[in-house]
GROMACS .gro file of C-alpha atoms in nm:
model
  132
    1MET     CA    1   0.014  -0.002   0.006
    2PRO     CA    2   0.148   0.336  -0.108
    3ARG     CA    3   0.226   0.581   0.181
    4SER     CA    4   0.234   0.966   0.184
    5ILE     CA    5   0.554   1.156   0.244
    6ASP     CA    6   0.411   1.251   0.575
    7GLU     CA    7   0.378   0.899   0.671
    8ILE     CA    8   0.718   0.816   0.550
    9LEU     CA    9   0.858   1.111   0.745
   10ALA     CA   10   0.669   1.014   1.069
   11ALA     CA   11   0.799   0.661   1.038
   12ALA     CA   12   1.152   0.775   1.005
   13ARG     CA   13   1.121   1.007   1.308
   14GLY     CA   14   0.978   0.738   1.509
   15ARG     CA   15   1.314   0.555   1.480
   16LEU     CA   16   1.512   0.856   1.584
   17ASP     CA   17   1.595   1.038   1.918
   18ARG     CA   18   1.597   1.378   1.753
   19LEU     CA   19   1.813   1.651   1.909
   20ASP     CA   20   1.742   2.030   1.952
   21PRO     CA   21   2.009   2.259   1.826
   22ARG     CA   22   2.167   2.306   2.168
   23ALA     CA   23   2.193   1.951   2.249
   24ALA     CA   24   2.340   1.876   1.883
   25HIS     CA   25   2.582   2.160   1.960
   26ALA     CA   26   2.686   1.995   2.290
   27GLU     CA   27   2.715   1.660   2.136
   28SER     CA   28   2.930   1.786   1.846
   29GLY     CA   29   3.170   1.947   2.113
   30ALA     CA   30   3.193   1.601   2.268
   31GLY     CA   31   3.299   1.432   1.941
   32ALA     CA   32   2.976   1.353   1.750
   33LEU     CA   33   2.997   1.415   1.376
   34LEU     CA   34   2.785   1.698   1.276
   35VAL     CA   35   2.687   1.647   0.898
   36ASP     CA   36   2.553   1.909   0.659
   37ILE     CA   37   2.360   1.753   0.378
   38ARG     CA   38   2.234   2.070   0.200
   39PRO     CA   39   2.329   2.134  -0.144
   40ALA     CA   40   2.615   2.396  -0.211
   41ALA     CA   41   2.375   2.674  -0.323
   42GLN     CA   42   2.160   2.624  -0.007
   43ARG     CA   43   2.466   2.649   0.213
   44ALA     CA   44   2.596   2.959   0.026
   45ALA     CA   45   2.260   3.115   0.078
   46GLU     CA   46   2.192   3.034   0.419
   47GLY     CA   47   2.537   2.994   0.589
   48GLU     CA   48   2.722   2.720   0.748
   49ILE     CA   49   2.812   2.556   1.081
   50PRO     CA   50   3.190   2.585   1.135
   51GLY     CA   51   3.338   2.242   1.157
   52ALA     CA   52   3.047   2.045   1.024
   53LEU     CA   53   3.121   1.781   0.760
   54ILE     CA   54   2.983   1.862   0.423
   55VAL     CA   55   2.824   1.539   0.277
   56GLU     CA   56   2.554   1.625   0.016
   57ARG     CA   57   2.250   1.396   0.047
   58ASN     CA   58   2.301   1.216  -0.263
   59VAL     CA   59   2.608   1.041  -0.144
   60LEU     CA   60   2.552   1.021   0.230
   61GLU     CA   61   2.503   0.639   0.246
   62TRP     CA   62   2.823   0.577   0.061
   63ARG     CA   63   3.029   0.803   0.278
   64PHE     CA   64   2.911   0.651   0.605
   65ASP     CA   65   2.873   0.281   0.520
   66PRO     CA   66   3.171   0.126   0.701
   67GLN     CA   67   3.188  -0.139   0.416
   68SER     CA   68   3.176   0.110   0.125
   69GLY     CA   69   3.494   0.194  -0.063
   70ALA     CA   70   3.388   0.542  -0.083
   71ARG     CA   71   3.350   0.590   0.289
   72LEU     CA   72   3.492   0.899   0.474
   73PRO     CA   73   3.768   0.822   0.706
   74GLN     CA   74   3.536   0.917   0.988
   75ALA     CA   75   3.316   0.629   0.915
   76THR     CA   76   3.503   0.401   1.143
   77GLY     CA   77   3.208   0.165   1.224
   78HIS     CA   78   2.860   0.129   1.300
   79ASP     CA   79   2.868   0.299   1.642
   80VAL     CA   80   2.951   0.652   1.510
   81ARG     CA   81   2.739   0.918   1.643
   82VAL     CA   82   2.614   1.112   1.335
   83ILE     CA   83   2.411   1.414   1.362
   84VAL     CA   84   2.260   1.513   1.035
   85PHE     CA   85   2.103   1.842   0.944
   86CYS     CA   86   1.948   2.017   0.653
   87SER     CA   87   1.769   2.335   0.625
   88GLU     CA   88   1.454   2.291   0.818
   89GLY     CA   89   1.485   1.922   0.955
   90TYR     CA   90   1.281   1.728   0.711
   91THR     CA   91   1.525   1.572   0.474
   92SER     CA   92   1.768   1.513   0.752
   93SER     CA   93   1.514   1.299   0.922
   94LEU     CA   94   1.481   1.072   0.613
   95ALA     CA   95   1.858   1.074   0.590
   96ALA     CA   96   1.931   0.975   0.948
   97ALA     CA   97   1.684   0.694   0.909
   98SER     CA   98   1.851   0.573   0.604
   99LEU     CA   99   2.183   0.556   0.805
  100HIS     CA  100   1.988   0.343   1.066
  101ASP     CA  101   1.922   0.111   0.775
  102LEU     CA  102   2.295   0.080   0.718
  103GLY     CA  103   2.324  -0.020   1.088
  104LEU     CA  104   2.438   0.335   1.224
  105THR     CA  105   2.173   0.328   1.486
  106ARG     CA  106   2.309   0.618   1.673
  107ALA     CA  107   2.244   0.859   1.380
  108THR     CA  108   1.993   1.111   1.438
  109ASP     CA  109   1.925   1.477   1.318
  110VAL     CA  110   1.859   1.828   1.440
  111VAL     CA  111   1.495   1.955   1.501
  112GLY     CA  112   1.441   2.247   1.277
  113GLY     CA  113   1.772   2.195   1.097
  114PHE     CA  114   2.011   2.474   1.029
  115LYS     CA  115   1.759   2.756   1.046
  116ALA     CA  116   1.671   2.651   1.426
  117TRP     CA  117   2.062   2.613   1.481
  118ARG     CA  118   2.109   2.979   1.365
  119ASP     CA  119   1.795   3.100   1.541
  120ALA     CA  120   1.936   2.952   1.865
  121GLY     CA  121   2.238   3.185   1.823
  122LEU     CA  122   2.478   2.896   1.785
  123PRO     CA  123   2.807   2.936   1.572
  124ALA     CA  124   2.715   2.981   1.203
  125THR     CA  125   2.859   3.187   0.908
  126ALA     CA  126   2.646   3.428   0.738
  127GLY     CA  127   2.500   3.344   0.410
  128SER     CA  128   2.390   3.550   0.110
  129ASP     CA  129   2.030   3.553   0.226
  130SER     CA  130   2.141   3.753   0.541
  131ALA     CA  131   2.339   4.012   0.372
  132GLY     CA  132   2.221   4.349   0.309
   0.00000   0.00000   0.00000
């Protein structure tokens, strides 16, 4: 039976222990990998989080699968804490659930995404949308 995107999103989020921006910031300071999956144009427009890994959504699973020949050096095993964020926290939920499917069950995302991070006053560069 086909499901709507809202149903798919709810099922994905039901598998995650999602983090608010401040909790994500604290965990990244303690060694969790903060991963920005937004496309380059969106990062340029909105800004970036200093120190976040840039892994665009279309290659995320290949970069974090410990068995992939295209994995990142940081993808050392299935127990890596990966905190994914996108612009507003929708795509990141689907992406984190996909990492769960690969066995990275500590993966999660940021509620509200980059925009919530920025609105919380956490470290971020200015994007072209904030100029002027």
